[in-house]
Coordinates of C-alpha atoms and ligand atoms in Angstrom, one line a residue:
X192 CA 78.8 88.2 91.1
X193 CA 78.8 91.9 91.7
X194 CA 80.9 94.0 89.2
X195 CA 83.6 95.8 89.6
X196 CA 83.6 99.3 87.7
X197 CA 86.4 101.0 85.7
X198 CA 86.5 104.3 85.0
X199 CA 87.6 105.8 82.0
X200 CA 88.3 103.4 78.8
X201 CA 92.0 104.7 78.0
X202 CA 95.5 102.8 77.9
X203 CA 95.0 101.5 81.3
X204 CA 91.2 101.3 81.8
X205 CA 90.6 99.0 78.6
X206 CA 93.5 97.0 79.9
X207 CA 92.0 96.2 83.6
X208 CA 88.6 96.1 82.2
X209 CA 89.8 92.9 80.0
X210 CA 92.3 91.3 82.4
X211 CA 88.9 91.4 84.7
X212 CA 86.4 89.8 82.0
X213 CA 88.9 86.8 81.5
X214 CA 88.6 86.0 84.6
X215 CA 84.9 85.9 83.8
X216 CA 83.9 88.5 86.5
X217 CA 81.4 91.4 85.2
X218 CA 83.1 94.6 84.8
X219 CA 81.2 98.1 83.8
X220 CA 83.4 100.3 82.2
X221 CA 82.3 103.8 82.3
X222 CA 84.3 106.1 79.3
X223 CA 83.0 109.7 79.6
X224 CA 83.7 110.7 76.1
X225 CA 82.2 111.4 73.8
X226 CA 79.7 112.9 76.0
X227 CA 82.5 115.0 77.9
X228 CA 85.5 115.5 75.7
X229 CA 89.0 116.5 76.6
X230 CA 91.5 118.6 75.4
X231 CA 93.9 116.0 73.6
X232 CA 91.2 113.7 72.7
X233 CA 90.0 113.9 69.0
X234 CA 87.7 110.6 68.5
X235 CA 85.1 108.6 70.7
X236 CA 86.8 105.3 70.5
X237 CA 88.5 103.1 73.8
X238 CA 92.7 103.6 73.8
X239 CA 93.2 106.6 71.6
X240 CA 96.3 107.3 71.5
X241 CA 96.3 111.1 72.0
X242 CA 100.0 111.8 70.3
X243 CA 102.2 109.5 68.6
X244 CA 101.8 106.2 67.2
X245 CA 104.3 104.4 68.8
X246 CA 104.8 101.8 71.4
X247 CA 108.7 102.6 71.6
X248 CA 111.3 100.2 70.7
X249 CA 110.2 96.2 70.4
X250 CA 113.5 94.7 71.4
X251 CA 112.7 92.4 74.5
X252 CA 116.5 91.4 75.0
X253 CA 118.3 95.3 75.6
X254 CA 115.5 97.8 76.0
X255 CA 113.3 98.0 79.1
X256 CA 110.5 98.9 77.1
X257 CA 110.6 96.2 74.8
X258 CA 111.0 93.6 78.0
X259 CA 107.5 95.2 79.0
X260 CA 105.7 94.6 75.7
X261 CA 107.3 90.6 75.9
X262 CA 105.5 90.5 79.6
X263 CA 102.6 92.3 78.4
X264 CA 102.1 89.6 75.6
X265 CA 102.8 86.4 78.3
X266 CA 100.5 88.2 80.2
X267 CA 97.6 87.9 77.5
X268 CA 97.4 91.9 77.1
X269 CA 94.5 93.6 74.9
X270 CA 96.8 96.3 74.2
X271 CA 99.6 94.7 72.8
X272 CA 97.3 92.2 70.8
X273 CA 96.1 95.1 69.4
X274 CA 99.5 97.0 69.0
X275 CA 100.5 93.7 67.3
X276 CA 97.9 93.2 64.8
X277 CA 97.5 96.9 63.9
X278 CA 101.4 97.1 63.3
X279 CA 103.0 99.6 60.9
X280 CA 106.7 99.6 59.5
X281 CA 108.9 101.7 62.0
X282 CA 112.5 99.9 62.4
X283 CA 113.0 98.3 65.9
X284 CA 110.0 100.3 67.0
X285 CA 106.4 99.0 67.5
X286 CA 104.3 102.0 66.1
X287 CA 100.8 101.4 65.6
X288 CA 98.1 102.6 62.9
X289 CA 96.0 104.5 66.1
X290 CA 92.5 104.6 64.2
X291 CA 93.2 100.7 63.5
X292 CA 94.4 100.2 67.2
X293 CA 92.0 101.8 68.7
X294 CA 89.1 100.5 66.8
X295 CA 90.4 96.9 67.7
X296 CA 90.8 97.6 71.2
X297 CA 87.2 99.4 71.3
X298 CA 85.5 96.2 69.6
X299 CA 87.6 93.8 72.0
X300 CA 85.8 95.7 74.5
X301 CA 82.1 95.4 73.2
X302 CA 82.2 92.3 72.4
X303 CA 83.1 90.5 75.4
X304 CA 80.4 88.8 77.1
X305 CA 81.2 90.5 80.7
X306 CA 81.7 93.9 79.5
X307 CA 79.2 96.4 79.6
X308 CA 79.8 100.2 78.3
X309 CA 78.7 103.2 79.9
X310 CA 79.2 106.3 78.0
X311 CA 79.0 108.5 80.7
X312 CA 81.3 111.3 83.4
X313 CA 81.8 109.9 86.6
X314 CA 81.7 113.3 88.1
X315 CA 82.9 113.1 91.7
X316 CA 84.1 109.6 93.8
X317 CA 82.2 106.7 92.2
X318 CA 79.0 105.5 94.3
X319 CA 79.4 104.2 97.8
X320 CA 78.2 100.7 96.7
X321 CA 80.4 100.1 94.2
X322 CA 82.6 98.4 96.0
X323 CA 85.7 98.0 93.8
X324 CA 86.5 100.3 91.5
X325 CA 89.5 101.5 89.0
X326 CA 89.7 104.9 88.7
X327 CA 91.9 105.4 85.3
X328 CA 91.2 108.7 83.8
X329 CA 94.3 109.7 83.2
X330 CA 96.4 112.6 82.6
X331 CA 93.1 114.8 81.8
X332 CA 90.7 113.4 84.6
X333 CA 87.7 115.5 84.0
X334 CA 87.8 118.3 86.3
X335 CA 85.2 117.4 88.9
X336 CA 86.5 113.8 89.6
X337 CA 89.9 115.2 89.9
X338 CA 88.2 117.6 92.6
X339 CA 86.6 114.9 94.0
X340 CA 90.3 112.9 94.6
X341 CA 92.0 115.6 96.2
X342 CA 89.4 115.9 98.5
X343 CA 89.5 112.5 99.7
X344 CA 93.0 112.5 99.7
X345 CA 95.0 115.8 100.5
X346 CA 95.5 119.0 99.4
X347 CA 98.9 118.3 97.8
X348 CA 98.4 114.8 97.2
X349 CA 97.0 114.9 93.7
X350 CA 99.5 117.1 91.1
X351 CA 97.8 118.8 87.9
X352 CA 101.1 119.5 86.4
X353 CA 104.4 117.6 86.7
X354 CA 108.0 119.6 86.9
X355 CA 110.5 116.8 86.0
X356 CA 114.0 117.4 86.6
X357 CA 116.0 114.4 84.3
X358 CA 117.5 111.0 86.1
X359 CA 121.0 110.0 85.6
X360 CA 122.1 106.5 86.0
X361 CA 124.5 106.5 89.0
X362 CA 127.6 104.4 87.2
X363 CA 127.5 106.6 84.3
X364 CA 128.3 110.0 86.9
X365 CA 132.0 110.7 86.9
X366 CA 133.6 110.0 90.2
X367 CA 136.4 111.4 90.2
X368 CA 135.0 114.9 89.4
X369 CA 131.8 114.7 91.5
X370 CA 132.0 114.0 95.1
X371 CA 129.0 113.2 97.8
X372 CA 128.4 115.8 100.4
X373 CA 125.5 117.2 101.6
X374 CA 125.3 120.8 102.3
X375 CA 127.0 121.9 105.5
X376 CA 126.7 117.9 106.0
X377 CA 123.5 118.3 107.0
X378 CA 122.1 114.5 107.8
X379 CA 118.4 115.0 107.8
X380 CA 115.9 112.4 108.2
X381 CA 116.8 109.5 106.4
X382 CA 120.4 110.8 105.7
X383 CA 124.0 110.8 106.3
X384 CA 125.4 114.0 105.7
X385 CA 126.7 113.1 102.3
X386 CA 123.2 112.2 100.4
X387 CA 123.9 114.1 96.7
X388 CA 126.4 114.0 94.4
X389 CA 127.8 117.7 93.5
X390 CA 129.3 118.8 90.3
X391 CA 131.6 121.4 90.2
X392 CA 131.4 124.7 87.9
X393 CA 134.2 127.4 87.0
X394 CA 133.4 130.8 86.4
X395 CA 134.1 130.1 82.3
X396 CA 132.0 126.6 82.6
X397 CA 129.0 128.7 84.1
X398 CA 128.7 131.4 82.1
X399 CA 128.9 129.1 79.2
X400 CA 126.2 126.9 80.7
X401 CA 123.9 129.6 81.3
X402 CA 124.5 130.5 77.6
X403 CA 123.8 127.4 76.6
X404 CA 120.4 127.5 78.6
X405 CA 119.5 130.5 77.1
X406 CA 120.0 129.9 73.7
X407 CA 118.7 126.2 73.5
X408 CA 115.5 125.3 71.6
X409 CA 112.4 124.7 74.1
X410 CA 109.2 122.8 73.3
X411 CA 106.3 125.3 73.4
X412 CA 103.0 124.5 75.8
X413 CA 99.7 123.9 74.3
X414 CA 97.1 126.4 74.1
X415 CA 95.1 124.9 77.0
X416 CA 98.1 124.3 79.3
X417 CA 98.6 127.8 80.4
X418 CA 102.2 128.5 81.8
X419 CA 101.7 126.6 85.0
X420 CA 105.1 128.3 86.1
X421 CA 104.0 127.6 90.1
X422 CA 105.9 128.2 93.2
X423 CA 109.5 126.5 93.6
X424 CA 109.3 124.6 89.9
X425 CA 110.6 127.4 87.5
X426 CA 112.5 126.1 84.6
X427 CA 115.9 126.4 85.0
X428 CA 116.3 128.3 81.3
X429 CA 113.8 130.9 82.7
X430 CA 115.6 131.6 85.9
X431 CA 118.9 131.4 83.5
X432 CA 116.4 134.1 81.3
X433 CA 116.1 136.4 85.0
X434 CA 119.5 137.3 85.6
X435 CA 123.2 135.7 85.4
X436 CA 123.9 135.1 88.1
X437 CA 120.0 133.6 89.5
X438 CA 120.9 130.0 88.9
X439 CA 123.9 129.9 91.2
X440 CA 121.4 132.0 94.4
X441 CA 119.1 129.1 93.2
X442 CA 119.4 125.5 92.6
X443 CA 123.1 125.9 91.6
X444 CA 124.5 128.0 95.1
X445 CA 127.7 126.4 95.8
X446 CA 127.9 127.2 99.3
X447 CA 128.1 124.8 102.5
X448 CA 130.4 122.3 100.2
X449 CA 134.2 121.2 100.0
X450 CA 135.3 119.5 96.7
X451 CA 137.6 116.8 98.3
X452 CA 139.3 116.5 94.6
X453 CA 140.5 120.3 94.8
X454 CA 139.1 121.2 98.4
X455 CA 141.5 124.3 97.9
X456 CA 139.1 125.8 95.0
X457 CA 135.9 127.2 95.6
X458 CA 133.5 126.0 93.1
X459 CA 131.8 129.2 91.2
X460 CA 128.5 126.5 90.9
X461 CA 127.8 123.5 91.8
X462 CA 125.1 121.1 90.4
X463 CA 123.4 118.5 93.0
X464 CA 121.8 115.8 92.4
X465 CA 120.1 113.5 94.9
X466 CA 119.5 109.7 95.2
X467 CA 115.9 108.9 93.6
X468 CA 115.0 105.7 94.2
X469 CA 115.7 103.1 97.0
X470 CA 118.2 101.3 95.0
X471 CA 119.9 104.1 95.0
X472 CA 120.7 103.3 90.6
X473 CA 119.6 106.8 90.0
X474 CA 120.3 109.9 90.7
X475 CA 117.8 113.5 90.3
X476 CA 119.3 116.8 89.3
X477 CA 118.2 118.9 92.0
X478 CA 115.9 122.1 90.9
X479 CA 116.4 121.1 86.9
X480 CA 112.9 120.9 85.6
X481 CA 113.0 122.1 82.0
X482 CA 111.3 122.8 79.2
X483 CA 114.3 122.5 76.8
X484 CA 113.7 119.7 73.8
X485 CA 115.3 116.4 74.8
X486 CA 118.4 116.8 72.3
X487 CA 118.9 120.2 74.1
X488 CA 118.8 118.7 77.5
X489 CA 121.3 115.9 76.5
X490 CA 124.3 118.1 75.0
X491 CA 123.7 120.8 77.4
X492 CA 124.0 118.5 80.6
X493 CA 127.1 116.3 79.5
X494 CA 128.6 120.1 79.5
X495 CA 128.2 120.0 83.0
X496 CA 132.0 118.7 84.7
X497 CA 131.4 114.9 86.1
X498 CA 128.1 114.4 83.8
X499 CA 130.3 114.2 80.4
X500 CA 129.3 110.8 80.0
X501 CA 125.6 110.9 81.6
X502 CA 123.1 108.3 81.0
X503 CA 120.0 109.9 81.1
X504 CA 117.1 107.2 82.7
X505 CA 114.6 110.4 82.1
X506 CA 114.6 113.7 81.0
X507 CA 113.1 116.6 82.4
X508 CA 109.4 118.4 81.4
X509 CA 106.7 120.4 82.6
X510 CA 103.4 119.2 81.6
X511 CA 99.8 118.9 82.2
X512 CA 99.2 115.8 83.9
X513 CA 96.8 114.7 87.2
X514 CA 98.7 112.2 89.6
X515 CA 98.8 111.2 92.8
X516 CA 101.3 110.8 95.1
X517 CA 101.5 107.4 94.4
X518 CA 104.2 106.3 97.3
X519 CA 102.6 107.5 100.2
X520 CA 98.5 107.2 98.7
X521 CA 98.6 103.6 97.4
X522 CA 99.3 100.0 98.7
X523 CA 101.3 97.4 97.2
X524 CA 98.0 96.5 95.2
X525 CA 97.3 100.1 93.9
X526 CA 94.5 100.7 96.1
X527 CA 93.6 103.6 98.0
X528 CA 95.1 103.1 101.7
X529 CA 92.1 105.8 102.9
X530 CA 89.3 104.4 100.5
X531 CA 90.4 101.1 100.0
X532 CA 87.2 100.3 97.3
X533 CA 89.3 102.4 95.5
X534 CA 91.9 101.1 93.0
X535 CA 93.8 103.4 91.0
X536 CA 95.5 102.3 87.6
X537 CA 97.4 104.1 84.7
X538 CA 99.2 107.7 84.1
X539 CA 97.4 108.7 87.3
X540 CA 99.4 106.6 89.3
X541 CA 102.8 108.2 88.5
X542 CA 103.9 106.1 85.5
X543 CA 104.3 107.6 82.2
X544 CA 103.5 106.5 78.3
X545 CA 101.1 104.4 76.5
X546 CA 102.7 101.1 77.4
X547 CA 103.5 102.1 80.8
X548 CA 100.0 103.1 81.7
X549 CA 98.4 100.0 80.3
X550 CA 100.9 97.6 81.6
X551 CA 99.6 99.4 85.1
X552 CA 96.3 98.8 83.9
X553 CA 97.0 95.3 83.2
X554 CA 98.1 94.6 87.3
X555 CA 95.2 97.1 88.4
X556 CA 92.8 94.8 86.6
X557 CA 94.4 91.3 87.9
X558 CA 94.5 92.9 91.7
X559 CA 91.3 93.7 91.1
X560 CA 90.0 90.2 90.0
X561 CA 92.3 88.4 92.4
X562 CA 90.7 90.2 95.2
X563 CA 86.8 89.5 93.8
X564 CA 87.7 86.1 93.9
X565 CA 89.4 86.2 96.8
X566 CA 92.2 84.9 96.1
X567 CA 96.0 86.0 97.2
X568 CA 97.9 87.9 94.5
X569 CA 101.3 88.8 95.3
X570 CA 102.6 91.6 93.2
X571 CA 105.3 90.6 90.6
X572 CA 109.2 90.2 91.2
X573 CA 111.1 94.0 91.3
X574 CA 113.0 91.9 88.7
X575 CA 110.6 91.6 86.4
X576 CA 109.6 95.6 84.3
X577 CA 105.4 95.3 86.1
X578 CA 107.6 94.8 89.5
X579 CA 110.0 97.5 88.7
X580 CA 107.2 99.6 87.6
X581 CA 104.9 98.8 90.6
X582 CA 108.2 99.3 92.6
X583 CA 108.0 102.7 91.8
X584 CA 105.1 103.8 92.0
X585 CA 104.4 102.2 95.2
X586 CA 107.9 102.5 97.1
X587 CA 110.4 102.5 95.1
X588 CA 111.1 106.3 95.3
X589 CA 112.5 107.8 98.2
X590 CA 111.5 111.0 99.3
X591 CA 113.7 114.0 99.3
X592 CA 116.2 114.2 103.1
X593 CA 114.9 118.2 103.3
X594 CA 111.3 119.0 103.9
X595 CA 110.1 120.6 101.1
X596 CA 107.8 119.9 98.2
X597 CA 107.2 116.2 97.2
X598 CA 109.7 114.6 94.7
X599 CA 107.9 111.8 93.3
X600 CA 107.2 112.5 89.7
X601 CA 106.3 110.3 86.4
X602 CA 108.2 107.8 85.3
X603 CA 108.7 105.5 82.0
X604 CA 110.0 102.4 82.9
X605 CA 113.5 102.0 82.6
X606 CA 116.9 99.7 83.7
X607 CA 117.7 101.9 86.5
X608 CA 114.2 100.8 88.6
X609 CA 115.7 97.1 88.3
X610 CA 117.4 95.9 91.2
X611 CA 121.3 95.3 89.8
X612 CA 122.5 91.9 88.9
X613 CA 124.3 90.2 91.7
X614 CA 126.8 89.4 89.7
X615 CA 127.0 91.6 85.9
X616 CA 128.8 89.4 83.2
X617 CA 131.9 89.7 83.0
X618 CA 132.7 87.7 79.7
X619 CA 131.3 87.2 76.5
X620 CA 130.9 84.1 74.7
X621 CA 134.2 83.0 73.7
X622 CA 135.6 83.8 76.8
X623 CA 137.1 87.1 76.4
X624 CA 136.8 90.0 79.4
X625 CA 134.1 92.1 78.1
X626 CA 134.2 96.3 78.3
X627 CA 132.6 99.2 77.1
X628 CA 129.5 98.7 75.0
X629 CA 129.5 95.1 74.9
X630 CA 129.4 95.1 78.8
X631 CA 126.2 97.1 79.1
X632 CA 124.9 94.9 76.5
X633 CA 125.7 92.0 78.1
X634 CA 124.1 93.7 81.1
X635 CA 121.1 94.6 79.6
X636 CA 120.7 90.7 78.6
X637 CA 121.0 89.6 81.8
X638 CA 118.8 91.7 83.4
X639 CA 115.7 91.1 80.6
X640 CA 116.8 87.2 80.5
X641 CA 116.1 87.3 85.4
X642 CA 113.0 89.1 84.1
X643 CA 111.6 86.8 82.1
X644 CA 112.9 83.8 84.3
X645 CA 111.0 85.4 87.4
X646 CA 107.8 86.1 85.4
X647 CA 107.3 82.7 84.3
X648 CA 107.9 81.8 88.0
X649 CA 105.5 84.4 88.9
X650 CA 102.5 83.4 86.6
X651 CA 103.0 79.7 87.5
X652 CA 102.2 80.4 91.3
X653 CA 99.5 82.7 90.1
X654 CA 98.0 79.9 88.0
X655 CA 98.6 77.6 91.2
X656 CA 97.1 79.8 93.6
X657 CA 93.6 80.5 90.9
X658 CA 93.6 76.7 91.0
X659 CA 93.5 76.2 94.9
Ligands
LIG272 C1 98.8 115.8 75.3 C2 99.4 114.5 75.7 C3 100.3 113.8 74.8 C4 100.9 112.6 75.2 N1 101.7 112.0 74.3 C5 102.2 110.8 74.6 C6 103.0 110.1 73.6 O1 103.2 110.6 72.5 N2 103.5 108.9 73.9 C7 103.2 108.3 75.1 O2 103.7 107.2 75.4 N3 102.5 108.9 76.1 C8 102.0 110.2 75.8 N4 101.2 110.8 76.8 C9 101.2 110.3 78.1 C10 100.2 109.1 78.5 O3 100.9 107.9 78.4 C11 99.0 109.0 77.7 O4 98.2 110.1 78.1 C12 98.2 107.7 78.0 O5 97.0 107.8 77.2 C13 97.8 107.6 79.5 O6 96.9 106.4 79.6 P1 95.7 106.4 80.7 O7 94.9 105.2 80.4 O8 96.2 106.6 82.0 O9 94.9 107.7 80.3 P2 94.0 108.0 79.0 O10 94.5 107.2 77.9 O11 94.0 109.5 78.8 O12 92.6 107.5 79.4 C14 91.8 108.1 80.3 C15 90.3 108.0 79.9 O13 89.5 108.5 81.0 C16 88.4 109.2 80.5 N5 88.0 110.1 81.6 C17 88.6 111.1 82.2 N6 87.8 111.6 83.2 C18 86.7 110.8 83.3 C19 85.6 110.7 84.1 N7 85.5 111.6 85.2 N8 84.6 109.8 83.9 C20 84.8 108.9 82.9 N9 85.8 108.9 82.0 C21 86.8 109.8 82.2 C22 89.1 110.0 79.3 O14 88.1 110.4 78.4 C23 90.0 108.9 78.7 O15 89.4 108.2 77.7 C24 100.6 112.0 76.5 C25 99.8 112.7 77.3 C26 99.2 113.9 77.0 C27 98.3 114.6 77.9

């Protein structure tokens, strides 16, 4: 049988490399270090974890994260065998000893039977007869691949840095502060005139805002990130830094917009934020990429009227990264709608973190095998954390009403990609009306508990369909 080929041997490319081999098909995985380094790796071993050593929290019932270890594991996953066995103690958290990780993930690797390692750069789009392929060189894709990607694809289509403004879950945005309008109730394609959710600013509230911005602790770039400070995606605490009153000509104008709760007062600023995802769960903050530490971002936002009680789903960031434009370049099976030999798996895709890129790896590989074999492979249930995942990074995201710059950016996997329950509990266990806490609890089981349910479902057709 002719191999398929996986390029680079991180998070996501060790994953799809051994999802393929169990299915006993030959894979070549081709790792370019330690014959090309980059700049966050240190070692020459498969899965280094470049930063910290943990997987995030373990709890499979309330956390989205932990729900995507538990289908990771059902899903026979390398990475979380190795995670699991290479465990050290950190409270609800799975963090890992990384030499020990790695080491097991790297001997995993050599050791199976269909697995052969190439230490080598795939410098520019892999041969013409391979035939399938993974690309998964992550956020540091070695500069002449990169090159090689955006020319196959577009000119804007592959990102080297990402400007994240933060998420906000929808339910947890006052209503009865922040209205929808759009500006001028402009409609737009794809819109109705009332497509963002504005929160409205005093004169006092402002200045103390822009105070705030000013004065809050950032996180510093690495030396070899540069200031990628590029057109449109300033942080807002260095336009704050420019002048007073540059925020509110900026991202924060309040002009073309009538609070209905007080449409006598003209806000003095007004903070928009616009529907991310087709669900329409969560909400961007328009213009808010930041480099402010996450605490920072967290206090200084809930000062912002109608966001006093914000649920962040992500927070913003600016850093070096490679990824495509995942919703418009892929297919439902993350392969390359203009080079379909290409397969594309990992941070690259739009995803974000260890687990998040593997688990990618993890469907990349099993697309990959399904297709050798020639089987169908539908992709998981949007109910399950790969579906949700896949969801976004294939469709899920909508792009912004206005034409401007693309809006998809990375993501970690979170609640707010899950389709909502169709009906949430309502009452706990003994019967009494559940509120508050307990309710989003409650929730939070319900949604990991239809996860769970619709994997198993899942894997059994996929077991039925490898055995027709
Ligand atoms: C500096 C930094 C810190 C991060 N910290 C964290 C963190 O603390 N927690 C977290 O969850 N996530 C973190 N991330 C985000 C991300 O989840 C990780 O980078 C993760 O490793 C991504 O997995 P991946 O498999 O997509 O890429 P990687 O794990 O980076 O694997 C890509 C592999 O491809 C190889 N490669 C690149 N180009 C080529 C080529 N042309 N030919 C052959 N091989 C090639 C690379 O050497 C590498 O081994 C961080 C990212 C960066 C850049």
């Amino acid at each position: 049988m002719r191999p398929i080929h996986v390029v680079g041997g991180g998070l996501a490319g060790s994953e799809a490399a051994w999802q393929i081999a169990q299915r006993d098909i030959p894979v070549h995985l081709h790792e370019m270090r330690p014959v090309r380094n980059t700049a966050a790796h240190k070692t020459d071993g498969l899965a280094e974890l470049v930063c910290s050593n943990s997987f995030r929290s373990d709890d499979c019932a309330t956390n989205a994260i932990g729900l995507l270890h538990e289908e990771m594991r059902r899903l026979g996953s390398l990475v979380m065998q190795a995670a699991d066995a290479n465990q050290v103690p950190a409270g609800g958290a799975l963090a890992v000893d990384r030499d020990g990780f790695s080491a097991a993930v790297t001997a995993a690797i050599a050791n199976h039977p269909a697995i052969e390692v190439h230490r080598e750069e795939i410098a520019g789009l892999p041969p013409a007869d391979w035939d399938s392929v993974i690309v998964a060189t992550g956020p540091l894709t070695s500069p002449a691949l990169a090159e090689a990607i955006r020319a196959a694809t577009r000119e804007d289509a592959l990102a080297f840095f990402d400007a994240i403004a933060p998420i906000v879950h929808r339910d947890s945005i006052d209503l009865d502060v922040a209205w929808f309008q759009s500006r001028y109730d402009k409609a737009g394609p794809g819109g109705d005139g009332a497509d963002y959710l504005n929160c409205p600013l005093t004169r006092a509230q402002y200045d103390a805002f822009v105070d705030a911005l000013i004065a809050g602790d950032k996180v510093s770039f690495h030396d070899w990130e540069n200031t990628p400070y590029f057109d449109g995606c300033l942080p807002i605490e260095v336009m704050a830094e420019r002048g007073r009153e540059t925020l509110r000509h900026g991202p924060m104008k309040p002009v073309g917009l009538t609070n209905p709760h007080a449409p006598q007062e003209k806000p003095y600023a007004v903070v928009q934020l616009r529907q991310d995802n087709r669900l329409g769960t969560l909400f961007n903050m328009v213009g808010f990429q930041t480099k402010l530490k996450h605490g920072e971002q967290t206090r200084i936002f809930r000062t912002i009227p109608g966001l006093q009680k914000a649920e962040f789903a992500r927070l913003g960031g600016l850093h070096r990264n490679t990824f495509l434009n995942a919703p418009k370049l892929l297919d439902a099976s993350l392969r390359l709608r203009a080079v379909p030999r290409l397969r594309f798996a990992g941070q690259i895709t739009g995803c974000e973190g260890y687990v998040e890129s593997a688990a990618i790896g993890l469907m990349a590989g099993r697309f990959a095998a399904a297709e050798r074999l020639g089987e169908a492979l539908a992709p998981p249930p949007a109910t399950t954390a790969h579906g949700a995942l896949l969801g976004h990074i294939t469709g899920g995201h909508i792009e912004t009403i206005d034409a401007g710059p693309r809006s998809f950016q990375p993501m970690n996997v979170n609640f707010g990609l899950f389709p909502p329950l169709a009906h949430g509990p309502t009452r706990g266990p003994d019967g009494e009306r559940l509120r508050g806490p307990a309710k989003t609890v409650a929730k939070k089981r319900a949604l990991t508990a239809r996860a769970l349910d619709d994997l198993a479902r899942w894997m059994g057709h996929d077991r039925v369909a490898a055995a027709e």
